[in-house]
Tab-separated table of C-alpha atoms and ligand atoms in Angstrom:
chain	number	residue	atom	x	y	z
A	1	UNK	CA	73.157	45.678	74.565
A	2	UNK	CA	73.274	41.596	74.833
A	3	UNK	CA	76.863	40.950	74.539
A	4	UNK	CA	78.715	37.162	75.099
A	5	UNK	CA	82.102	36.935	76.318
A	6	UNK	CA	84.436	35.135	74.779
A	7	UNK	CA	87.600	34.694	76.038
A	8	UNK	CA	90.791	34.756	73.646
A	9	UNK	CA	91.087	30.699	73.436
A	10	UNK	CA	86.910	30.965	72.276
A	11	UNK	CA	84.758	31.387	69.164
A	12	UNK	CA	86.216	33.786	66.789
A	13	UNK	CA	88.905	35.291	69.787
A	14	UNK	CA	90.968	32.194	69.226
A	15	UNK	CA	93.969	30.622	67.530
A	16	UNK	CA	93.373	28.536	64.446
A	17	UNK	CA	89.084	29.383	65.729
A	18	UNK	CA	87.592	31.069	61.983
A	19	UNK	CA	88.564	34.634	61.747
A	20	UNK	CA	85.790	37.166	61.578
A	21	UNK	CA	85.188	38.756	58.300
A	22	UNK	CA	86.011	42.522	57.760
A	23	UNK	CA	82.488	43.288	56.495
A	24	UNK	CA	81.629	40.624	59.056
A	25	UNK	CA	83.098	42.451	61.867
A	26	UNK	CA	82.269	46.208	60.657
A	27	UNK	CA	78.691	45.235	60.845
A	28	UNK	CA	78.822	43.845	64.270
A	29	UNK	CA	80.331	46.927	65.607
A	30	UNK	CA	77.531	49.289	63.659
A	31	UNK	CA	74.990	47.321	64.774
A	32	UNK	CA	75.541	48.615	68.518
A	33	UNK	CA	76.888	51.524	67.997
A	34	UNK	CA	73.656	54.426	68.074
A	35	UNK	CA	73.117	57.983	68.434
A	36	UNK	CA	73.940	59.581	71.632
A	37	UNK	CA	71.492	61.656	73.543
A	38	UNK	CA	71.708	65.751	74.172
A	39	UNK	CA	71.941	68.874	71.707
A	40	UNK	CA	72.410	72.089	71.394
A	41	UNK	CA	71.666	75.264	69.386
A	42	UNK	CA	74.462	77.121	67.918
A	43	UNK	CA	75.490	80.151	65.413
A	44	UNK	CA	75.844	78.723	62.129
A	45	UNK	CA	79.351	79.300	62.182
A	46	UNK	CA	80.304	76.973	65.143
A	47	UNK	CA	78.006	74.354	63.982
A	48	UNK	CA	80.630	73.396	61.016
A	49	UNK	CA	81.497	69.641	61.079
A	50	UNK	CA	78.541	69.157	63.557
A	51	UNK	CA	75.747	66.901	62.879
A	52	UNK	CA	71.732	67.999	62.533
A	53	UNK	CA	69.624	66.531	65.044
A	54	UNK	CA	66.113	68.151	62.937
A	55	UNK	CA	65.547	68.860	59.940
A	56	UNK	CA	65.575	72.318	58.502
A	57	UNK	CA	62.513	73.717	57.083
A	58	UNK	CA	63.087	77.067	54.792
A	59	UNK	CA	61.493	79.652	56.197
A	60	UNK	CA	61.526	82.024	53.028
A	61	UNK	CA	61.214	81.130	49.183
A	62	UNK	CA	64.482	81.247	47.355
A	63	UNK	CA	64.849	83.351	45.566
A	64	UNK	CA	62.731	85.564	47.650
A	65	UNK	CA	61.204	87.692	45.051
A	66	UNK	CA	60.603	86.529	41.089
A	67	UNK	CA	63.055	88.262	39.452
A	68	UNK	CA	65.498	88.691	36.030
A	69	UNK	CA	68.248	86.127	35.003
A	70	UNK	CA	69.915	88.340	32.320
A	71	UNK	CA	70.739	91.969	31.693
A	72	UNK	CA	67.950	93.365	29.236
A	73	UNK	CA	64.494	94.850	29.565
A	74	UNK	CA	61.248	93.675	31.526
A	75	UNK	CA	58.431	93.627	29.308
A	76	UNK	CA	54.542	92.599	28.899
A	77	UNK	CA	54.439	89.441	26.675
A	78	UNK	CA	51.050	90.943	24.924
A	79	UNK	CA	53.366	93.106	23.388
A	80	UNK	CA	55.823	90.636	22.102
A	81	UNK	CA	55.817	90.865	18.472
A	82	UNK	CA	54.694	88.254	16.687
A	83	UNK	CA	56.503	89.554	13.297
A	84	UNK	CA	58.370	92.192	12.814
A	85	UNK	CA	59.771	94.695	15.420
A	86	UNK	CA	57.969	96.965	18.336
A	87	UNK	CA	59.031	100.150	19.648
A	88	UNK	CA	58.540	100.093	23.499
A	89	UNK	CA	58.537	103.448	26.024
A	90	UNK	CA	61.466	103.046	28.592
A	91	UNK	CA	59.853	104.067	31.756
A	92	UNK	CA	62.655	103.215	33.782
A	93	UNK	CA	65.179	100.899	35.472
A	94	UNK	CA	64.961	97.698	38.031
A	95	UNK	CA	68.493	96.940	39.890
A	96	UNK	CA	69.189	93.911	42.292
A	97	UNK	CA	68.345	95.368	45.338
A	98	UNK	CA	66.928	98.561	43.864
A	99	UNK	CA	63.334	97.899	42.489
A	100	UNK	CA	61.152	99.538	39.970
A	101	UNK	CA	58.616	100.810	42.199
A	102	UNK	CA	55.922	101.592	39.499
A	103	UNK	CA	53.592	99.577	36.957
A	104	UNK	CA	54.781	98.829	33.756
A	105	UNK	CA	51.688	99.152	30.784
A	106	UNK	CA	50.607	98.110	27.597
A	107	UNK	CA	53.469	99.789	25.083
A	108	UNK	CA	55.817	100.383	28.004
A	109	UNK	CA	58.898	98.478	29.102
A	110	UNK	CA	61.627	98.763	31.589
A	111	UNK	CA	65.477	98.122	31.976
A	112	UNK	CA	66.334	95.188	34.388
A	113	UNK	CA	69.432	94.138	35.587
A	114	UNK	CA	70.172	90.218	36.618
A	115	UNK	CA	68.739	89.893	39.917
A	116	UNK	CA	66.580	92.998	39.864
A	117	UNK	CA	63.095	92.148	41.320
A	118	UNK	CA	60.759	91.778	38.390
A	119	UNK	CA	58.185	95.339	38.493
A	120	UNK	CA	54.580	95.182	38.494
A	121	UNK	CA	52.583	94.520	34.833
A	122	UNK	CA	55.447	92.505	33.397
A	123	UNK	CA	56.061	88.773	32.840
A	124	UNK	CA	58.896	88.271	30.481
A	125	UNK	CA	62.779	89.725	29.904
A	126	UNK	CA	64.280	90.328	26.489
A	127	UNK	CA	68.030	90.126	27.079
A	128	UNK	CA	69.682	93.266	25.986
A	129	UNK	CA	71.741	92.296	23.268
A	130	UNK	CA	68.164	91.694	21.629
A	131	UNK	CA	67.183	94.891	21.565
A	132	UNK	CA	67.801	98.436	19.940
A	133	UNK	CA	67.406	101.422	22.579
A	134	UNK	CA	67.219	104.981	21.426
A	135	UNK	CA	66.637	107.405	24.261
A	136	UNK	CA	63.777	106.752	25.648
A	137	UNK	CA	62.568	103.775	22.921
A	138	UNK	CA	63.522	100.564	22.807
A	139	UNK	CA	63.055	97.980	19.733
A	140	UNK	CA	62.644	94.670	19.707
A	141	UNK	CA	62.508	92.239	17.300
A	142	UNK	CA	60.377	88.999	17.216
A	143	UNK	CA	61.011	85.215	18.123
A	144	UNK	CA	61.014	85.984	21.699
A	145	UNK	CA	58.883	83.693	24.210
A	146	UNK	CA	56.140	84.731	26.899
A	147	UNK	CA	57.739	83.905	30.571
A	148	UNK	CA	61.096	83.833	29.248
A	149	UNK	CA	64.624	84.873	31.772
A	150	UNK	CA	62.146	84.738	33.996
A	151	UNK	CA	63.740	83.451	37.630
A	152	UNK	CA	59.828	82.400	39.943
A	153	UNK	CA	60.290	83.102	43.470
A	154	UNK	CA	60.819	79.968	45.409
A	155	UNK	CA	62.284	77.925	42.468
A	156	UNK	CA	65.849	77.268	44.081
A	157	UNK	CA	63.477	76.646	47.686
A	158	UNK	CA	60.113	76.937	48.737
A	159	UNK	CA	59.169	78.149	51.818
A	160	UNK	CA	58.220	75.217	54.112
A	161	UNK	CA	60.441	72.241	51.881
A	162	UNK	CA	62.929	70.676	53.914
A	163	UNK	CA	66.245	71.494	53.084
A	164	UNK	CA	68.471	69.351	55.472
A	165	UNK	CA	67.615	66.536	56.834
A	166	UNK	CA	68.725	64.997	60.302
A	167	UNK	CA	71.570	63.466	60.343
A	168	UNK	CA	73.117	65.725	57.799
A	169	UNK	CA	76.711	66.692	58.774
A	170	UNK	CA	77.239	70.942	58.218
A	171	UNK	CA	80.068	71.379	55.943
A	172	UNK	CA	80.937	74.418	54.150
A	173	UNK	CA	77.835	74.201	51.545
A	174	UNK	CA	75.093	73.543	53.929
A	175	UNK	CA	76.905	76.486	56.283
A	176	UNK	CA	76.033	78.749	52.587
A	177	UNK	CA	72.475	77.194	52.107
A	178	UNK	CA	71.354	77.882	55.460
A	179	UNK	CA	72.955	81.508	55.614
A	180	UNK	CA	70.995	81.620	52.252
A	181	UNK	CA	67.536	81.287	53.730
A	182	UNK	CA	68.643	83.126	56.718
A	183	UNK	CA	69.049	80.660	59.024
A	184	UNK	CA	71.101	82.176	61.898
A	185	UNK	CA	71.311	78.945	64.671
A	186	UNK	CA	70.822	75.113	64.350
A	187	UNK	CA	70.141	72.266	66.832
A	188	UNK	CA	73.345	70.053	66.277
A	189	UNK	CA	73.920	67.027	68.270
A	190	UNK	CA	76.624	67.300	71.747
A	191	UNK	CA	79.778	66.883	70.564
A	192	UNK	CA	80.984	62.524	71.707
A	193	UNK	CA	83.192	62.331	74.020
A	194	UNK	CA	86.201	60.065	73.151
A	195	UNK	CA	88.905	59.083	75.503
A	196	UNK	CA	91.915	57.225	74.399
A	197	UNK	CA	95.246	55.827	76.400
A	198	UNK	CA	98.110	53.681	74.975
A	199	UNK	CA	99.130	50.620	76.867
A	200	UNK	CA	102.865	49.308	77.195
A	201	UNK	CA	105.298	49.395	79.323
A	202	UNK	CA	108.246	49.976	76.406
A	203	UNK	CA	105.969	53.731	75.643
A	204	UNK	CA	107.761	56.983	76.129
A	205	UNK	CA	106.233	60.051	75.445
A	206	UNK	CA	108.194	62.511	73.415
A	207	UNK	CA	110.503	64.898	75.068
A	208	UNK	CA	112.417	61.979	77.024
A	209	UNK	CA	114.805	59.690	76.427
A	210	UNK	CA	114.569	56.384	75.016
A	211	UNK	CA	116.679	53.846	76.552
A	212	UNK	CA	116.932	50.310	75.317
A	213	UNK	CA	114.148	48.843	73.879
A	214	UNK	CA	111.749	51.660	74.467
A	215	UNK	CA	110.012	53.457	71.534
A	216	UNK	CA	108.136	56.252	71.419
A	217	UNK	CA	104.418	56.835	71.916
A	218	UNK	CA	103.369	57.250	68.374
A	219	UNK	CA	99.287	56.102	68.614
A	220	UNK	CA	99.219	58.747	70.976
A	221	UNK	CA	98.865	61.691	68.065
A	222	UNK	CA	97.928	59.352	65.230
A	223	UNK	CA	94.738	58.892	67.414
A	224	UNK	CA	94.181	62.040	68.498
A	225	UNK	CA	95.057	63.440	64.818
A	226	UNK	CA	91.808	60.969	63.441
A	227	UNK	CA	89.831	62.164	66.048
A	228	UNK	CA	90.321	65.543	65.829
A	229	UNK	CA	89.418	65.547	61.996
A	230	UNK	CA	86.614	64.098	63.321
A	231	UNK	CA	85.175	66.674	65.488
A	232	UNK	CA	84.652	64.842	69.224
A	233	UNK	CA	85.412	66.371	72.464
A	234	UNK	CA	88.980	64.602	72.957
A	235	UNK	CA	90.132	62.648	76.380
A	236	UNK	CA	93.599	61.851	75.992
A	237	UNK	CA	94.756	60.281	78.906
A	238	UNK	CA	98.461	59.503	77.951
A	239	UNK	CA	100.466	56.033	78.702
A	240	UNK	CA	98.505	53.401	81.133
A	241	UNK	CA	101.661	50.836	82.173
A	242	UNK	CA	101.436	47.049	81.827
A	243	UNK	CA	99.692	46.998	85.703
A	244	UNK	CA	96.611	45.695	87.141
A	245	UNK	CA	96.074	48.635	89.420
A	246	UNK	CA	96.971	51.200	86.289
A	247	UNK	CA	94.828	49.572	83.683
A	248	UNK	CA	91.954	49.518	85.894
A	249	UNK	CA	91.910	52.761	87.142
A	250	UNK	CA	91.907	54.303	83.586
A	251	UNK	CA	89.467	52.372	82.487
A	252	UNK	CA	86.964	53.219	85.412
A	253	UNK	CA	87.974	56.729	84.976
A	254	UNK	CA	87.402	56.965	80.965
A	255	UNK	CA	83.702	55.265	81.207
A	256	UNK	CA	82.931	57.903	83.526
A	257	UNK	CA	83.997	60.771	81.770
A	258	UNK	CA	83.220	59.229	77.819
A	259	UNK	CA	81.053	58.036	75.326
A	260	UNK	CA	83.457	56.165	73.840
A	261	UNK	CA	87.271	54.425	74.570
A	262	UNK	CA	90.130	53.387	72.541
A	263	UNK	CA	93.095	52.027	73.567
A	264	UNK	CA	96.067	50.961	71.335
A	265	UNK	CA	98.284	47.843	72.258
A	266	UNK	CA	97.665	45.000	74.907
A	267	UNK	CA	95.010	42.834	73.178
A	268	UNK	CA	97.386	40.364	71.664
A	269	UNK	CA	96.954	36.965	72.595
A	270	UNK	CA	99.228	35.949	75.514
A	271	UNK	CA	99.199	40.128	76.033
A	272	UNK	CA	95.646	40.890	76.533
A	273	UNK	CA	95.904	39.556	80.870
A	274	UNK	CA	95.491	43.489	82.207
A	275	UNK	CA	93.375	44.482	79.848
A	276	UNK	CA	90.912	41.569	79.612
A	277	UNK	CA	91.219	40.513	83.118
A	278	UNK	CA	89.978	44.075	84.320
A	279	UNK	CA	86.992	44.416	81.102
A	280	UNK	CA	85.809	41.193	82.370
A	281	UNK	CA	84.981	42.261	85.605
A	282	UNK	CA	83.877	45.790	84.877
A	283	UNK	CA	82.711	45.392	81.124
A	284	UNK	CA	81.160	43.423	78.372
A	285	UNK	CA	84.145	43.175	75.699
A	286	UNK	CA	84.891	40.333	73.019
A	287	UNK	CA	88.802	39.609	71.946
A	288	UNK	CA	87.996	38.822	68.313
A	289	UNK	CA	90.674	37.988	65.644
A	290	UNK	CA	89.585	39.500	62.309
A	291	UNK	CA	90.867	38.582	58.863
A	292	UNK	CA	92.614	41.756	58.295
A	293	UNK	CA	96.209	42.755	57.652
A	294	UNK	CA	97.469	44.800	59.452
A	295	UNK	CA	95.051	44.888	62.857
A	296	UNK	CA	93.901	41.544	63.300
A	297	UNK	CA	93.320	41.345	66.502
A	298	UNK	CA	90.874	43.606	68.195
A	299	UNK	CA	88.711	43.954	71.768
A	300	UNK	CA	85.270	45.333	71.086
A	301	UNK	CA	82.202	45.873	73.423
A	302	UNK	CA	81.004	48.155	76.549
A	303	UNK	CA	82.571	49.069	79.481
A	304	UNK	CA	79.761	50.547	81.490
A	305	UNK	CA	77.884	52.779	78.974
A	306	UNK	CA	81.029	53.414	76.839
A	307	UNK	CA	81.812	51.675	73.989
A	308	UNK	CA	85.174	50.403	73.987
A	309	UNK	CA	87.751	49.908	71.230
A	310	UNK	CA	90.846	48.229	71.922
A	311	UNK	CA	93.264	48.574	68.888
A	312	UNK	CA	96.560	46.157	68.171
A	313	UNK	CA	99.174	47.972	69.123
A	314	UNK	CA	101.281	48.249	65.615
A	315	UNK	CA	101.225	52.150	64.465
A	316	UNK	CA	99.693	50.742	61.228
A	317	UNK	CA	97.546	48.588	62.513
A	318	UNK	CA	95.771	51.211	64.942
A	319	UNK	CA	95.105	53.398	61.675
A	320	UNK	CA	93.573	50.832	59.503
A	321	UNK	CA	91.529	49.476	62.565
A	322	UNK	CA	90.201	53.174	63.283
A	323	UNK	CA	89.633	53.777	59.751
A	324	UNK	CA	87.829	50.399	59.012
A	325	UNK	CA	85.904	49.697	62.370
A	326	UNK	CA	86.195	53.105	64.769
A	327	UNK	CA	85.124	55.780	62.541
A	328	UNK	CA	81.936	54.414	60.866
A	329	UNK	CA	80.882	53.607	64.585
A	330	UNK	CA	81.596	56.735	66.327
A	331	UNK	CA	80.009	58.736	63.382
A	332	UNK	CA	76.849	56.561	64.247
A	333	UNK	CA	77.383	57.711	67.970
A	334	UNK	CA	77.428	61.258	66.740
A	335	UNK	CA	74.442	61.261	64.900
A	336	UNK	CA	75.525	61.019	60.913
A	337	UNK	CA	73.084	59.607	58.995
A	338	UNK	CA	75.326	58.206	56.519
A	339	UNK	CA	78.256	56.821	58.294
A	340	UNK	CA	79.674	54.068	55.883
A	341	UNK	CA	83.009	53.786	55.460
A	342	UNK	CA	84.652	55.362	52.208
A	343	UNK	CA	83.745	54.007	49.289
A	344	UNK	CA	86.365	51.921	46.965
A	345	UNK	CA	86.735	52.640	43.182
A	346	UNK	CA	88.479	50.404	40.743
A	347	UNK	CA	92.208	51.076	39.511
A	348	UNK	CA	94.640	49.487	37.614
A	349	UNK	CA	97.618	48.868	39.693
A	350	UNK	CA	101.388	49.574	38.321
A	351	UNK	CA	103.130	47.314	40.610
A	352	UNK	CA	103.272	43.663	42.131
A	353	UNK	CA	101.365	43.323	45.209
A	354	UNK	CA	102.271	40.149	47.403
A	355	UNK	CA	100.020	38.654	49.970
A	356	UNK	CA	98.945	35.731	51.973
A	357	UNK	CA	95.621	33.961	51.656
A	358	UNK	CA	93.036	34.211	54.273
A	359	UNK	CA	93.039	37.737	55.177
A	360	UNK	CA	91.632	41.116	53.455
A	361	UNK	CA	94.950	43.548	53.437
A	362	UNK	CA	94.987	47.046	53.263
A	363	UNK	CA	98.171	47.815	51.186
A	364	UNK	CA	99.375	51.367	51.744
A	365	UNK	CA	100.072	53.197	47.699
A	366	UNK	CA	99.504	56.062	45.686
A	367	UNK	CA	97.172	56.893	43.196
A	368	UNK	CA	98.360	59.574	40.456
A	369	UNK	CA	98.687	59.398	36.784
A	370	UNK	CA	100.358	57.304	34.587
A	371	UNK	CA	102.372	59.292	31.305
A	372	UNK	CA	99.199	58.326	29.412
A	373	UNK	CA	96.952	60.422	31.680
A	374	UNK	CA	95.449	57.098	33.394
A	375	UNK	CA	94.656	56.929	36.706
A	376	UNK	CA	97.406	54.339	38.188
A	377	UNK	CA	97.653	53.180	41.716
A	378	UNK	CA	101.155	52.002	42.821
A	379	UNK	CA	102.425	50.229	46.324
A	380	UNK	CA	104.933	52.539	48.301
A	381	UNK	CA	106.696	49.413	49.309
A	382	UNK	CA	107.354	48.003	52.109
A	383	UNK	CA	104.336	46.986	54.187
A	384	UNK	CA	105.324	45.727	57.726
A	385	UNK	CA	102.637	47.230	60.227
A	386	UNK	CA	104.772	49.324	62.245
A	387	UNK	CA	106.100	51.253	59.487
A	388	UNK	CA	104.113	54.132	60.172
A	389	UNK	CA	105.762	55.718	57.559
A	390	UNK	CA	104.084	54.044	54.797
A	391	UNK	CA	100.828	56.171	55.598
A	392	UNK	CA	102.799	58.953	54.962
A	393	UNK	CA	103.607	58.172	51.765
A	394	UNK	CA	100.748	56.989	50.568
A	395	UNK	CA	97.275	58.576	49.704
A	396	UNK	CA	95.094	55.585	49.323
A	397	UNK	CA	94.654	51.922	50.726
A	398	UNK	CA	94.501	49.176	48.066
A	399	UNK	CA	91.823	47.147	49.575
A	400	UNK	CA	93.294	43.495	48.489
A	401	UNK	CA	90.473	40.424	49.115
A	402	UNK	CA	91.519	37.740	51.468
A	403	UNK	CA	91.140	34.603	48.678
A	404	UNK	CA	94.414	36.736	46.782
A	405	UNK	CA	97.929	35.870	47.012
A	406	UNK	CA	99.722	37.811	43.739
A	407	UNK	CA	98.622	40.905	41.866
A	408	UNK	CA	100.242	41.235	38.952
A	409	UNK	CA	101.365	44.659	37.340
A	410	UNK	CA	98.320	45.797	34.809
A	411	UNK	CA	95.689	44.126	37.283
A	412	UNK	CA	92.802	46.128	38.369
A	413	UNK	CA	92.165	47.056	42.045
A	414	UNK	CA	89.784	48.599	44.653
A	415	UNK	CA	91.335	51.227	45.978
A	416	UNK	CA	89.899	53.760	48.864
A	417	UNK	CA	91.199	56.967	48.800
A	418	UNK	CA	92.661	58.651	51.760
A	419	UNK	CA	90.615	61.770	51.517
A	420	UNK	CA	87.070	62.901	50.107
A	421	UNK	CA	87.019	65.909	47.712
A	422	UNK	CA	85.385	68.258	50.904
B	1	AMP	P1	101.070	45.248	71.275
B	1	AMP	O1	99.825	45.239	70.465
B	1	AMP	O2	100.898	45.915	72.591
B	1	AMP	O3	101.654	43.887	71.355
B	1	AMP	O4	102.104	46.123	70.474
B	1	AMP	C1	102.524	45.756	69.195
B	1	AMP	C2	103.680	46.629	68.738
B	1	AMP	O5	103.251	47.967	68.667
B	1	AMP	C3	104.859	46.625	69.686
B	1	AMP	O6	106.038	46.661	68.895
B	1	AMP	C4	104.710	47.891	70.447
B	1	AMP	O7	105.921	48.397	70.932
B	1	AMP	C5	104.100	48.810	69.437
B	1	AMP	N1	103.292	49.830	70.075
B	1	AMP	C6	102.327	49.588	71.000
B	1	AMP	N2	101.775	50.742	71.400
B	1	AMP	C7	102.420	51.719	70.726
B	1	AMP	C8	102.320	53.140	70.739
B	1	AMP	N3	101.428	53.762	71.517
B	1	AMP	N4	103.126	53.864	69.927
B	1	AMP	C9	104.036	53.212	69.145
B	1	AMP	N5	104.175	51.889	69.096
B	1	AMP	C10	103.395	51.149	69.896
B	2	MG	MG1	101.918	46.034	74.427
């Protein structure tokens, strides 16, 4: 990768320099961020959430044998009726799983069950509330068609069709479909290796004591919650202090062990010394301010062959930033094919929103129903970046443009929810 520095008073790292877009931004980051090398083969099973690295060819036709889609009896279509009724011999019975072994004639017929494998000689199923049977005869009327209830083999799959592609990501429906064409291992990409650390000298990890103006290392298990839903090997390497020797031993330490690095806090302006001072001796990393609110600014680049992410350090701020910028890349380093970030759909909003010019917000609200049965989106108030609790209460961003200021109650918004149906 070709990457300039620029140092926090530069280009778009700068104050009062032109912010960087969102989209802008997003797309810089994708555009270096690739698929990593190394797979492996695993039971279906353990390959959910991973990603294909071939595609999957069928080996069998699905359904593997042409068979019945109703209850009712398999018959010749010569001796459909064309007026009128027929009397048929009932020679016997076809079950799913349980075959008629024999050839059905002329004048003969058989009883099939859904799923039964269709017997030799016939080509067509009369459903059994269509006909009369008497013993051993069975009578059926006219109006019926040649071919029809009638499942082909192969007509869900055919042997040899691609049925995932690479790229694909294995969630509980492609786990069925391949167990369906008896698919018992997959190649799947290695799971990426992510190593995180917070930076601050005010952090305490929970279980001690906070003494004056110390809080507690929250980023710690937001970030290791998003990754986890995420499915990469996890490197969590704690609290790195405000110090030279500190910061630059983790970060030597997490390019050697990871694909990729996030850290949350120090970048700042005026904050950034330990952490930029050390990436511009041992990496390639741009401070960049981004039109955003919260997580403006944010360090992006390489440190060795690790990509790094350095996250504001504002609770909110490191979930939006992961959301928006993080996750869309390290789905790209894992392989996904389609790793854009969630979609928006437009809402009408219930509330006021307030902003400021300039920058694209991500308001934390809810989406539910109004008494009318209309989808309504509504703020859950307060919006300061460090009230982590916000997320909590809400299930969707309200992705507000940066040329806004005011939206007024009634207004229609894009709004991203917080989670996908699977
Ligand atoms: P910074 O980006 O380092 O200037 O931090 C911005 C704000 O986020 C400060 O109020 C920090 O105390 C807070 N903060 C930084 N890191 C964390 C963390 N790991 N957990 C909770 N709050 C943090
Ligand atoms: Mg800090």
């Amino acid at each position: 990768m070709k990457q300039k520095r620029i140092r926090a008073e530069s280009g778009c790292g700068g104050h009062g320099a032109p912010a960087l877009s969102v989209e802008e931004a997003r797309a810089r980051i994708t555009a270096v961020a690739t698929p990593i090398g190394g797979s492996e083969k695993l039971a279906l099973r353990s390959a959910l959430g991973r990603i294909l690295v071939e595609d999957v060819r069928s080996p069998i036709d699905v359904p593997a044998h042409t068979n019945s889609a109703m209850d009712g009896y398999a018959l010749r279509s010569a001796d459909l009726p064309a007026e009128g009724t027929t009397t048929l011999a009932v020679i016997g019975t076809a079950w799913a799983g349980r075959p008629f072994e024999g050839t059905v004639e002329r004048g003969q017929c058989v009883r099939i069950m859904t799923g039964a494998p269709l017997p030799k000689g016939v080509d067509t199923v009369v459903m059994q509330e269509h006909v009369e049977q008497d013993g051993e005869a069975a009578r059926i009327g006219s109006g019926h068609r040649a071919g029809q209830n009638v499942r082909p083999a192969g007509e869900d799959v055919a042997a040899g069709h691609v049925v995932l592609t690479a790229g694909k990501r294995l969630q509980p429906a492609e786990l069925g479909l391949l167990a369906s064409l008896g698919v018992a291992e997959v190649k799947v990409r290695r799971r990426l290796r992510v190593a995180f650390f917070s930076t601050g000298d005010e952090l305490r990890s929970i279980g001690e004591v906070l003494r004056d103006g110390e809080v507690y290392d929250s980023n710690r298990y937001t970030l290791y919650g998003m990754l986890a839903r995420l499915g990469v090997e996890i490197i969590d390497m704690g609290v790195v202090r405000d110090d030279r020797q500190a910061t630059r031993e983790a970060f030597v330490q997490a390019a050697e062990d990871a694909d990729a690095i996030i850290t949350s806090g120090g970048v700042s302006v005026g904050e950034a010394d330990y952490v930029k001072e050390t990436l511009d001796t041992i990496g390639q990393v741009d401070f960049w301010q981004i039109a955003i609110k919260p997580g403006r600014p944010l360090a992006f680049g390489r440190v060795s062959k690790a990509l790094f992410f350095g996250l504001p350090g504002n609770p909110v701020s490191v979930m939006v930033t992961f959301y928006q910028f993080v996750e869309p890349a390290l789905r790209r380093m894992m392989g996904e094919a389609h790793a854009e970030a969630v979609p928006t759909f437009r809402v009408r909003c219930a509330t006021r929103l307030k902003k400021a010019r300039g920058r694209t917000e991500f308001q934390r609200a809810v989406l539910e129903r109004d008494a009318d049965g209309q989808l309504v989106v509504r703020s859950t108030g307060a919006q300061g970046s460090g009230l982590l609790h916000s997320m909590s209460l809400a299930n969707c961003f309200v992705v507000l443009p940066a040329d806004l200021d005011v939206v007024e109650p009634g207004t229609v918004v894009e709004v991203q929810p917080f989670y996908g149906v699977i």
